[in-house]
XYZ file of C-alpha atoms in Angstrom:
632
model
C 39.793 9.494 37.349
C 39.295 11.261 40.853
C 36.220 10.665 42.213
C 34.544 12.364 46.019
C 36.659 9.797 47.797
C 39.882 10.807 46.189
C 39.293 14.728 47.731
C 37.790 13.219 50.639
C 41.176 11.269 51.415
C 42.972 14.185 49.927
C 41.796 16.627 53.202
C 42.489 14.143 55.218
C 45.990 14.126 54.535
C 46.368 17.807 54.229
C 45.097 17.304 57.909
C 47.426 14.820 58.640
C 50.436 16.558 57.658
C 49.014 19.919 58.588
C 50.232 21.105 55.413
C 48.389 23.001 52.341
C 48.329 22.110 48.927
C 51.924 23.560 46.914
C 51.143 26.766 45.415
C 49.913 26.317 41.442
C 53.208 27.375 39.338
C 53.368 30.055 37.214
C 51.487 29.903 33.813
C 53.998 28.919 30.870
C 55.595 31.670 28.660
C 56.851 30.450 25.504
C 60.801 29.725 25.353
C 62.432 27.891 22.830
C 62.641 23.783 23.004
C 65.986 21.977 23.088
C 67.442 21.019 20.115
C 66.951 17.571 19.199
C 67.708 14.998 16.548
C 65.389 14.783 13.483
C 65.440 12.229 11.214
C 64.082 12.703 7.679
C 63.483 9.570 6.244
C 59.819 9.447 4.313
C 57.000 6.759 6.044
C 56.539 6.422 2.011
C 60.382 5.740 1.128
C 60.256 3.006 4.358
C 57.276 0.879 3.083
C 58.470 0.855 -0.830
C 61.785 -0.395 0.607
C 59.970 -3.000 3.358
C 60.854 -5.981 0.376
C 64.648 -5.910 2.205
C 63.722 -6.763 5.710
C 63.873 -10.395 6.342
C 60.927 -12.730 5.934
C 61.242 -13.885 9.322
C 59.982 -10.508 10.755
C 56.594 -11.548 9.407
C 56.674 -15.325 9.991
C 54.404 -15.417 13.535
C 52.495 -11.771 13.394
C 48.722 -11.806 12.383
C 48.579 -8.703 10.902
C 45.714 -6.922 8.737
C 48.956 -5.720 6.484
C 52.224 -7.496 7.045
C 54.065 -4.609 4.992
C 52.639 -2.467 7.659
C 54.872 -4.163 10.512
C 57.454 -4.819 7.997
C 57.592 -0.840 7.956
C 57.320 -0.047 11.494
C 60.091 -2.642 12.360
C 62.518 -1.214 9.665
C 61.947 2.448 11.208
C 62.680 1.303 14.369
C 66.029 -0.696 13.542
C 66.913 2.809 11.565
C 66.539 4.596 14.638
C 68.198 2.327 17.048
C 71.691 4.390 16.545
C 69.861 7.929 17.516
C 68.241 6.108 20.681
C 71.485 5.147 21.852
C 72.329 8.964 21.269
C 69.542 9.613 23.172
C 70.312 8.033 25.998
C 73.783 8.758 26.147
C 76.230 8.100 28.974
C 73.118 8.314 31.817
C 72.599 4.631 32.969
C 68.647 5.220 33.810
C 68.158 6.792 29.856
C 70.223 3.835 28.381
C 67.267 1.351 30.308
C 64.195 3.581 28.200
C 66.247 3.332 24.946
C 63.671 0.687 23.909
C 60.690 2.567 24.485
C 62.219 5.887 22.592
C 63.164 3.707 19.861
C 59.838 2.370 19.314
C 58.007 5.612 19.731
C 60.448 7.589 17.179
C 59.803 4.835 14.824
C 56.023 4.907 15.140
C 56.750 8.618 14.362
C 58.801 7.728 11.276
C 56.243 4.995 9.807
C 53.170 7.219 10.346
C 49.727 7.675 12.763
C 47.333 5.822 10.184
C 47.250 2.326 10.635
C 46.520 -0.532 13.452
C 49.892 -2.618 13.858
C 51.262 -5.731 15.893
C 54.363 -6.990 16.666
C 55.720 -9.302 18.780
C 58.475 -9.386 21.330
C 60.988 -11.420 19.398
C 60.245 -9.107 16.375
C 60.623 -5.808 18.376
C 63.782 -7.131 20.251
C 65.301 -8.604 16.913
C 64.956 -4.794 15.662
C 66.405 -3.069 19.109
C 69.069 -5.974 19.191
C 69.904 -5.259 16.073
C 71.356 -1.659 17.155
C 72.423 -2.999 20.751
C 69.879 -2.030 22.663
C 69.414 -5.020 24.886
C 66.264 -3.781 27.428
C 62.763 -5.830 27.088
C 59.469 -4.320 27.577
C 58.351 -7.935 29.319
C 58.179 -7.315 32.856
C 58.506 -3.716 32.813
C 55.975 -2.985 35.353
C 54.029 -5.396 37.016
C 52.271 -6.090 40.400
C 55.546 -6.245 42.482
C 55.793 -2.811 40.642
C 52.102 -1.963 41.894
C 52.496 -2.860 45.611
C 55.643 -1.080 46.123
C 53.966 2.034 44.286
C 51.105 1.653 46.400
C 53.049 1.750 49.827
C 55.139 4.550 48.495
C 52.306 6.779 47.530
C 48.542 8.272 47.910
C 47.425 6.513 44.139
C 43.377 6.579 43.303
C 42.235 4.491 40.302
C 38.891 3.171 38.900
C 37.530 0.160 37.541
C 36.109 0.017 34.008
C 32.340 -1.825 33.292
C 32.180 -5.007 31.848
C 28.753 -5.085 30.429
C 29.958 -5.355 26.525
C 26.163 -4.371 25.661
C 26.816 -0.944 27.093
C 28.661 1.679 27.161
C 32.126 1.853 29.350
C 31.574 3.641 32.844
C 33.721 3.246 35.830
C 33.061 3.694 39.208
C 35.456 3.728 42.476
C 38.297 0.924 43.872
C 38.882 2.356 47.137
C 37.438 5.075 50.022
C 38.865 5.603 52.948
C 38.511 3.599 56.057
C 39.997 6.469 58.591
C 41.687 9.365 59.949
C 45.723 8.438 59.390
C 47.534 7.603 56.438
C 47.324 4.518 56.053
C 43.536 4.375 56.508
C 43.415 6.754 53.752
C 45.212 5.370 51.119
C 43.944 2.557 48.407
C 45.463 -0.647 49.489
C 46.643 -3.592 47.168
C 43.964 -5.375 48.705
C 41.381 -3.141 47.907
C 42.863 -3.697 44.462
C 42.499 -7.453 44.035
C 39.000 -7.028 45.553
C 38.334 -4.919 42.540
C 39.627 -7.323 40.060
C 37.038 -9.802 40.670
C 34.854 -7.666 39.330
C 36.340 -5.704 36.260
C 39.769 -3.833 35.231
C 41.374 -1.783 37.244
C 42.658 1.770 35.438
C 45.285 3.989 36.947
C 44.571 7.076 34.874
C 47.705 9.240 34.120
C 49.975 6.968 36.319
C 53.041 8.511 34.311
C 52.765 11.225 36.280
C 52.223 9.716 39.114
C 54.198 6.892 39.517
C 58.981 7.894 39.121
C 58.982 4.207 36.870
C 56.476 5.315 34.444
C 57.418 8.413 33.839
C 60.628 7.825 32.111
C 58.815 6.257 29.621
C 56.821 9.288 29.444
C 59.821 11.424 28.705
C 61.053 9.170 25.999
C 58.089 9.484 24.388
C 57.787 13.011 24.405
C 61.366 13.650 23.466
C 60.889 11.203 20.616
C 57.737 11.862 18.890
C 57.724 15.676 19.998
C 54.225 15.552 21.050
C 52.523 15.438 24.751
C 52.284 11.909 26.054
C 49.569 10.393 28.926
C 50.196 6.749 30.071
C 47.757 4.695 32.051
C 48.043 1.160 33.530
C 45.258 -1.605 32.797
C 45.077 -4.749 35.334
C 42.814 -7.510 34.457
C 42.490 -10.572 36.278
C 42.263 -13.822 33.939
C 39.455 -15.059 32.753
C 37.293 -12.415 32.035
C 34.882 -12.502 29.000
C 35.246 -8.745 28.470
C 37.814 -6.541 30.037
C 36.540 -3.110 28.250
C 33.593 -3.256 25.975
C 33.899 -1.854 22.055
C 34.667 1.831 22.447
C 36.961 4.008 21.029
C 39.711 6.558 22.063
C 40.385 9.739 21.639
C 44.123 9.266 21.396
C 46.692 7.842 19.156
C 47.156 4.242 21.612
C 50.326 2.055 21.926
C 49.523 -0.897 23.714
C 52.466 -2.421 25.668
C 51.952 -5.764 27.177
C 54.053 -5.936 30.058
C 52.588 -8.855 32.394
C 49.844 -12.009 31.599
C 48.129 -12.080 28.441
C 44.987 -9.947 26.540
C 43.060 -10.891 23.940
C 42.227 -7.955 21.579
C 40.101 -7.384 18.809
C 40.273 -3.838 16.737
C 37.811 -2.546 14.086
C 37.883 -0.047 11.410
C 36.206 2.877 12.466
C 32.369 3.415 12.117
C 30.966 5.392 9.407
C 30.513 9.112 11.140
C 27.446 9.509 8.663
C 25.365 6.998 10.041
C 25.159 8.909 13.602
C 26.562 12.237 12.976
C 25.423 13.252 16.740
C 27.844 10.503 18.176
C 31.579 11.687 19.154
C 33.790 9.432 16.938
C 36.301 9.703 19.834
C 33.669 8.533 22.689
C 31.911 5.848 21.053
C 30.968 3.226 23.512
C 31.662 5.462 26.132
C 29.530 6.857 28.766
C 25.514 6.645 27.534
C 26.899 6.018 23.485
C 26.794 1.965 23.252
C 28.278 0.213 20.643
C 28.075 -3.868 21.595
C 29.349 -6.018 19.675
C 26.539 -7.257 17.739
C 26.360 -3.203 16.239
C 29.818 -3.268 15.071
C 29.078 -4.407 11.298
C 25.810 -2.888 10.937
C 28.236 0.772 11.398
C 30.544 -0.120 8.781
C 33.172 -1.519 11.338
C 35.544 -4.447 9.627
C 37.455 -6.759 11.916
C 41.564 -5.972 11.237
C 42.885 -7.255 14.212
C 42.018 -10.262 16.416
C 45.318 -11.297 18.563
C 46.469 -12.256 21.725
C 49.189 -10.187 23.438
C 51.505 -11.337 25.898
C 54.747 -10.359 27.730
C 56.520 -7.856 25.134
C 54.376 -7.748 22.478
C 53.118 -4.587 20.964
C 49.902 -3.183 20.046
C 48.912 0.144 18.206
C 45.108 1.725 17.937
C 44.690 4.796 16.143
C 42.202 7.453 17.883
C 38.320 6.084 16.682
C 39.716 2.750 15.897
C 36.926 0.743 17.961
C 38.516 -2.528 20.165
C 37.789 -4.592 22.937
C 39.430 -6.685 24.995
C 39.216 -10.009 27.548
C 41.425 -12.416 28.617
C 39.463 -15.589 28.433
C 41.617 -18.794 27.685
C 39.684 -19.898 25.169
C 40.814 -17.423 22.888
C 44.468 -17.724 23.732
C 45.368 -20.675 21.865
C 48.941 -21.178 21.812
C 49.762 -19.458 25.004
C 51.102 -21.231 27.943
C 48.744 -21.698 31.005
C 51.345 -20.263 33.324
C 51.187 -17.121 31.256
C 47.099 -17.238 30.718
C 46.595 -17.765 34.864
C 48.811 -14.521 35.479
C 47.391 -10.900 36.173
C 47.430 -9.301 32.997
C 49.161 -5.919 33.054
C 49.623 -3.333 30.089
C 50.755 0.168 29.783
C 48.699 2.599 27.172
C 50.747 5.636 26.011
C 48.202 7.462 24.464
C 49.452 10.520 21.642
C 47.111 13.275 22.904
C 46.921 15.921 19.564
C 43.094 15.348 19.389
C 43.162 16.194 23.000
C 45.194 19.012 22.940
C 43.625 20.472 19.533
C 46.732 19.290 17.238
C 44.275 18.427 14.475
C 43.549 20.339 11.093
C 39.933 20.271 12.432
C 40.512 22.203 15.858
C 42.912 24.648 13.863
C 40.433 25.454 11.065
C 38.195 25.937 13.855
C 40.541 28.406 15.511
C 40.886 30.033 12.283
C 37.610 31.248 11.683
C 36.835 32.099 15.733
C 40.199 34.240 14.639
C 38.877 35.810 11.948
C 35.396 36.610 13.312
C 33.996 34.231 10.713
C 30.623 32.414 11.551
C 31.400 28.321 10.895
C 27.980 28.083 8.734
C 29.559 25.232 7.200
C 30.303 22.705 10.605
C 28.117 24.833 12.989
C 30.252 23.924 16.970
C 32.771 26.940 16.931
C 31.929 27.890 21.450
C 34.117 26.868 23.648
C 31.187 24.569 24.920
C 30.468 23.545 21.324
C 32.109 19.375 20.258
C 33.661 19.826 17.112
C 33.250 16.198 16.753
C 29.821 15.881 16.098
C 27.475 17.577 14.136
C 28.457 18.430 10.116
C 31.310 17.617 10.668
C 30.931 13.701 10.710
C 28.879 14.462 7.419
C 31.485 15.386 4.907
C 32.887 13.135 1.548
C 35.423 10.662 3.052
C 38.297 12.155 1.465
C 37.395 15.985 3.235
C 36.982 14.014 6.491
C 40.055 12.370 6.602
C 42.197 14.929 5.771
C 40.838 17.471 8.604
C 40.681 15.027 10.911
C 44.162 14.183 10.446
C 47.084 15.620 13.219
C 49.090 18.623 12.828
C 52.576 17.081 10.972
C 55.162 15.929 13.773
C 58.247 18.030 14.454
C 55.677 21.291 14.564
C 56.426 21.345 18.734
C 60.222 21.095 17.992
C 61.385 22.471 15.590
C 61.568 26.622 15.124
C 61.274 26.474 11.548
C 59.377 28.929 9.318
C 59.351 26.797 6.910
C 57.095 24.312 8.239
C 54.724 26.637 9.837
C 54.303 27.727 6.276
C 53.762 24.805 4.943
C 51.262 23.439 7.517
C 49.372 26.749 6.996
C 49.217 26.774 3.371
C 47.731 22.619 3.781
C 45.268 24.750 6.466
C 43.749 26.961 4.081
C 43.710 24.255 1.609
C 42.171 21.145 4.212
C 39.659 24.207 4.754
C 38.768 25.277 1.439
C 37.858 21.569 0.864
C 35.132 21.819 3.908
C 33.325 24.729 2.966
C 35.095 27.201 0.293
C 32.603 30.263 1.645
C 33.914 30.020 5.166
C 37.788 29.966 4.220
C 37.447 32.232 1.369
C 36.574 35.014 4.505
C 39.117 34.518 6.846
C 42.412 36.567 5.583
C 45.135 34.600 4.504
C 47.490 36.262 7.482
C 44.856 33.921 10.332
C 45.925 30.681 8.596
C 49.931 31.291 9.288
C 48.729 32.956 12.669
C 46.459 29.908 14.047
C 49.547 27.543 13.260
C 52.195 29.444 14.976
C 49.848 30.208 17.856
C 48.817 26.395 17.948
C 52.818 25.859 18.056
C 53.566 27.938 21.440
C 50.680 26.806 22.816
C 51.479 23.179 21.847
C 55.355 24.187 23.195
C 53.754 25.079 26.549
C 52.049 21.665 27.111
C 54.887 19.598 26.479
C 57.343 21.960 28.316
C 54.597 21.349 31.196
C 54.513 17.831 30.482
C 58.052 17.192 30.604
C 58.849 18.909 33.943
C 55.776 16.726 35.700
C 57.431 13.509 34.287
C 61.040 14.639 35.417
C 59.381 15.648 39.321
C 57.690 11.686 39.166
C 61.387 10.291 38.527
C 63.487 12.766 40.545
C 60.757 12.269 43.434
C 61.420 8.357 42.645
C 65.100 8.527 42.731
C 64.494 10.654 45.998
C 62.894 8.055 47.915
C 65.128 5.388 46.601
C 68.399 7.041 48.393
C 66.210 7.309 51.188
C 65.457 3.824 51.767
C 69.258 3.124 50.739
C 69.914 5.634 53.204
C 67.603 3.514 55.960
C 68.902 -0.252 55.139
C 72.546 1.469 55.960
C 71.638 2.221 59.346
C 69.804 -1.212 59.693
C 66.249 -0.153 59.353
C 63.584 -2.235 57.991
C 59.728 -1.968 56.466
C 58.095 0.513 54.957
C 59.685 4.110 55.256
C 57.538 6.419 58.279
C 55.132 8.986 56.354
C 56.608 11.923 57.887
C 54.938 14.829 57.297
C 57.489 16.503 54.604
C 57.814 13.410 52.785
C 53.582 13.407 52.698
C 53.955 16.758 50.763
C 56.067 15.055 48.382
C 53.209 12.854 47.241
C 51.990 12.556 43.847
C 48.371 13.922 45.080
C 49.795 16.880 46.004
C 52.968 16.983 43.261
C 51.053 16.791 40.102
C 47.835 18.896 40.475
C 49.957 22.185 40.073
C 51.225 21.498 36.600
C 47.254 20.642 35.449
C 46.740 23.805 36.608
C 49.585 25.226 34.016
C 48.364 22.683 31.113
C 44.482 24.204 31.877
C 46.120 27.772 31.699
C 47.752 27.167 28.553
C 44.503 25.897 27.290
C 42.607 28.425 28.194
C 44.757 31.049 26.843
C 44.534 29.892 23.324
C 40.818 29.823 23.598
C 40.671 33.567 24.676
C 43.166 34.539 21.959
C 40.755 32.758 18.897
C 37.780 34.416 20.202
C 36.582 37.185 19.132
C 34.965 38.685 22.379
C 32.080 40.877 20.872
C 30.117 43.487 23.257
C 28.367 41.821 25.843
C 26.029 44.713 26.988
C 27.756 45.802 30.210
C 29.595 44.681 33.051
C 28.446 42.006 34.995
C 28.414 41.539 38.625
C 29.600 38.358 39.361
C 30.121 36.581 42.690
C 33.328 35.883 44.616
C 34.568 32.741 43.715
C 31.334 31.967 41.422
C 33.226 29.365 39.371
C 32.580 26.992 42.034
C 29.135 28.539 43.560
C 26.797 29.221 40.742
C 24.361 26.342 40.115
C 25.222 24.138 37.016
C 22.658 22.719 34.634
C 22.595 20.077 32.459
C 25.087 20.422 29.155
C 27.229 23.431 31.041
C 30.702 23.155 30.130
C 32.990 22.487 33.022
C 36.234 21.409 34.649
C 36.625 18.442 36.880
C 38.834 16.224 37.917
C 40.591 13.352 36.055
C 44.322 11.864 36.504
C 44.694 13.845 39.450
C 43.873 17.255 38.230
C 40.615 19.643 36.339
C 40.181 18.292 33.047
C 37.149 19.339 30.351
C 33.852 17.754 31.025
C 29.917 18.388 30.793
C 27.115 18.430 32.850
C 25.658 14.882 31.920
C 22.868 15.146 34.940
C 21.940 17.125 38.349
C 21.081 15.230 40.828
C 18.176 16.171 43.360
C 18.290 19.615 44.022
C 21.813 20.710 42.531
C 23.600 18.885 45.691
C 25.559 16.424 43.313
C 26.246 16.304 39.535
C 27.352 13.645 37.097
C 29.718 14.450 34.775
C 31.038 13.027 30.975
C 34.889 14.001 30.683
C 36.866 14.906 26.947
C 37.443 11.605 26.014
C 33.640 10.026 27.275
C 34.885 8.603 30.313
C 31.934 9.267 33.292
C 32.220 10.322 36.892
C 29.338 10.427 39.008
C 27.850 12.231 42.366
C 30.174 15.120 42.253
C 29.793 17.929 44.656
C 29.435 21.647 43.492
C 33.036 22.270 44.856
C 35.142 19.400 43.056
C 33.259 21.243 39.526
C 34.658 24.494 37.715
C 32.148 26.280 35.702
C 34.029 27.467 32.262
C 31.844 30.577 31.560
C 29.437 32.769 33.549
C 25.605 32.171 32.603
C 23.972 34.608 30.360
C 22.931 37.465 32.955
C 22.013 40.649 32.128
C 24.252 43.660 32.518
C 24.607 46.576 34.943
C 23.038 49.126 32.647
C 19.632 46.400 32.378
C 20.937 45.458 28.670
C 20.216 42.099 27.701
C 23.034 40.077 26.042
C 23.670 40.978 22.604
C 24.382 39.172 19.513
C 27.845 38.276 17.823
C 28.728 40.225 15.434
C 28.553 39.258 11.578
C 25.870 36.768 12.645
C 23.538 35.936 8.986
C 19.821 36.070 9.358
C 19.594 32.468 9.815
C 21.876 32.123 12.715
C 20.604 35.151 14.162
C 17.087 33.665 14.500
C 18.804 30.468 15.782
C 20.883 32.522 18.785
C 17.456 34.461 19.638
C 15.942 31.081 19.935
C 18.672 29.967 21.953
C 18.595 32.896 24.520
C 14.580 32.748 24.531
C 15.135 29.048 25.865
C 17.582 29.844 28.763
C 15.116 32.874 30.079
C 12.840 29.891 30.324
C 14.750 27.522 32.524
């Protein structure tokens, strides 16, 4: 997360180089994605036929289901062969054949379910099909200095108050005018880790080493992938408080050692206002103490070291801390050392792959009030509300991802079949809503949620390839320098300072927001508004904001979805909450994007007008609504 230092160091360089920020790349237009290897073996067939693998694949893990990691092993020895096809005759694919291997068997064995396994039982499965490379050591902080040097990074450092919610707050600002004043230092970073973990948000795209990964994940599970690193020092009693994600987590444990504990999720019903995605996040706390009293069970309590493997399901609550005394059994050399892991988070929640965001969709398609979930705006959460108040069995089902393969594969087929499982996931919420919307939307919402879904990882997978080419760029440079006897640290010449992630990565958020935004405009509805309104130059970052006004600002690097959580004195700074309930606070007015234009009246003196097809109900809520914002 970018906070006013980031920008702050950002101009500076732009100064320094006397260069301007790349020029945003066009917005995508669908095209068809490479053809690529799909297996078909059933999660279902896999764990009836988990009695074959060998009892010693269960011997040392402390699972909540060992035919669970049974299962995910066995898909990931089945795909060992197509890995190795993967990575073919290219010598830097052949070293991420472990990481597509595990992610295309994760895709095989299913979403649903916590897992753990450890490193001899993940490289007993890889060696099993010859590939050879460990996750141990993958990236660690040798790997963090020399990306450091290299490049402009920015990172934050998470709370450790396990009462409260988790908020994070700045590493580094800068100390000067040049480059080097500018930039976070590893330093800076240590001096951080005395006092909580240190995040580097989206560092896949950031950092040539961790985006290969990136790319193997994306080409093996077919959906969007974000990685970010996690550095603890040892010995801390809590590392990140109880909180939940909004993505699909695997938890790779490259470096030290981190105690973990994960939790069933808590009953929506009991605080149906609460994002099940954010909880513990931001203002929502959820200590410890809470967990039971919310209907949260224990599955997982486990230490993970060097090469072992974790995986969280989005709203699976967990916390972490890497306190010795809950490390029995694992050497002291490994319990004194930093502890580094990498989270590759599956982002469908996040990029509205669910049955829940295309239902939604759906009706906003079909000009159909949501009188069932209410939070069909833009601005709306779709998260909270009715929607955490439906049967179990409804929940669960439209909260569950759109089927893998959907961003892959052009296949009619499927899209039928996911849209027929629509309607029906639909029907189940509210059968007056879905009974309105013509059967025609449901195929149409799926489809569009495919090119739109297309775009994003098309975007996605030409910012991971920039982060390695740039890598392998500056790697035949410094080849290139120790040939004619030079030594240190390159010199930040000005090109090579346009070349920096700061400057690389922000166009293609600007794409992945485009994308977003154009599937927004095409499910609404756009009623009259009563006239044309006169709107400033530029007013998206000029108008005042107020609290709850939906907004872009910057996370990873780039604009990402957030609200106004509070203004501070008179509208010179703002605090914001992001997607996923992360926090950033004293923002200025010109680091914020305001979504949609307040309610104003028209040229003609016509005040706003209603949606159409509005019942009498919700048109006596909306006249409430617009009474209360003449009023402020």
């Amino acid at each position: 997360m970018l906070g006013k230092q980031y920008w702050t160091a950002t101009a500076l360089l732009l100064t320094i180089a006397g260069c301007v920020t790349p020029p945003v790349a066009n917005a995508f237009s669908p095209i068809p994605w490479s053809t690529r290897p799909i297996l078909t073996t059933a999660a279902t067939e896999r764990r009836a036929s988990v009695a074959s693998t060998t009892e010693g694949d269960a011997s040392s893990t402390p699972s909540l289901d060992d035919s669970n990691n049974l299962s995910i092993l066995k898909a990931i020895r089945e795909v060992g062969s197509t890995a190795l096809e993967w990575a073919g005759e290219d010598e830097e694919s052949q070293k991420l054949a472990n990481f597509y291997a595990l992610f295309r068997g994760i895709r095989e064995n299913g979403l649903s379910t916590p897992f753990y396994i450890t490193r001899d039982q993940v490289s007993s499965a890889l060696h099993s099909n010859n590939i050879m490379q460990s996750f141990a050591g993958f990236y660690t902080m040798d790997n963090l200095a020399q990306s450091l040097q290299e490049d402009f990074l920015d990172a934050s450092r998470g709370s450790t108050d396990n009462r409260k919610g988790w908020k994070s707050s700045t590493v580094s600002s800068p100390r000067g005018n040049s480059f080097e004043e500018a930039r976070m230092t590893l330093d800076e970073v240590n001096a951080a880790l005395e006092k909580g973990t240190v995040i580097f948000n989206s560092a896949g795209a950031h950092i040539g080493q961790l985006a290969g990964p990136c790319l193997a994940c994306a080409d093996a599970s077919g959906v969007p992938p974000c990685l970010n690193v996690y550095v603890t020092a040892p010995h801390k009693r809590t590392s990140a408080p109880p909180h939940t994600d909004k993505q699909d987590v695997v938890v790779i444990q490259t470096s030290g050692a981190k105690h973990w504990r994960v939790y069933s999720p808590p009953d929506p019903s009991l605080r149906p206002t609460a994002d099940r995605y954010a909880r513990g996040k931001g203002d929502d706390n959820l200590p410890l103490h809470l967990l039971e009293s919310v209907g949260c069970e224990l599955l997982l309590d486990v230490t993970l070291t060097p090469g072992d493997i974790l995986y969280i399901p989005a709203a699976f609550p967990h916390t972490t801390d890497t306190m010795s005394e809950n490390m029995q059994g694992v050497s002291e050399d490994v319990q004194g050392e930093t502890s580094f892991h990498l989270t590759i988070g599956m982002d469908t929640h996040v990029w509205d792959l669910d049955y829940l965001s295309a239902r939604r969709m759906a009706l906003r398609r079909a000009n159909v009030p949501d009188t069932a979930l209410g939070q069909a705006g833009d601005e709306d959460n779709k998260y909270v509300g009715n929607s955490n108040l439906l049967p179990s069995h409804v929940d669960k089902e439209i909260q569950e991802p759109l089927p893998f393969g959907l961003l892959e594969e052009d296949d009619d087929k499927m899209v039928e079949q996911i849209s027929l499982e629509l309607e029906r996931r639909s029907r189940a919420v509210d059968e007056a809503t879905a009974s309105a919307v013509p059967s025609s939307i449901w195929k149409e919402t799926v489809e569009r949620l495919r090119i739109s879904g297309m775009g994003l990882l098309d975007i996605h997978m030409r910012m991971f390839t920039s982060a390695v080419d740039e890598d392998r760029a500056r790697q035949m440079e410094a080849e290139m320098a120790a040939s004619l006897g030079q030594t240190g640290p390159l010199k930040m010449t000005p090109e090579r300072m346009q070349r920096l992630s700061c400057f690389r990565v922000p166009p293609f958020f600007e794409e992945i927001n485009a994308v977003q935004q154009a599937l927004y405009d095409w499910s609404s509805s756009n009623g009259d508004t009563g006239g044309t309104v006169q709107l400033p130059d530029n007013w998206e970052f000029t108008l005042p904001l107020k609290l709850g006004d939906e907004v872009e600002a910057d996370l990873g690097g780039a604009m990402f979805p957030a609200k106004i959580s509070r203004v501070v004195g008179d509208q010179m700074a703002y605090d914001v909450q992001f997607f996923d309930g992360d926090q950033d606070q004293g923002l200025e007015r010109s680091m914020i994007k305001l979504l949609k234009p307040p309610a104003m009246e028209g040229a003609d003196g016509d005040e706003e007008k209603p949606p159409p097809g509005l019942t009498p109900k919700e048109l006596k809520r909306w006249k409430k609504k617009q009474d209360k914002k003449k009023k402020k």
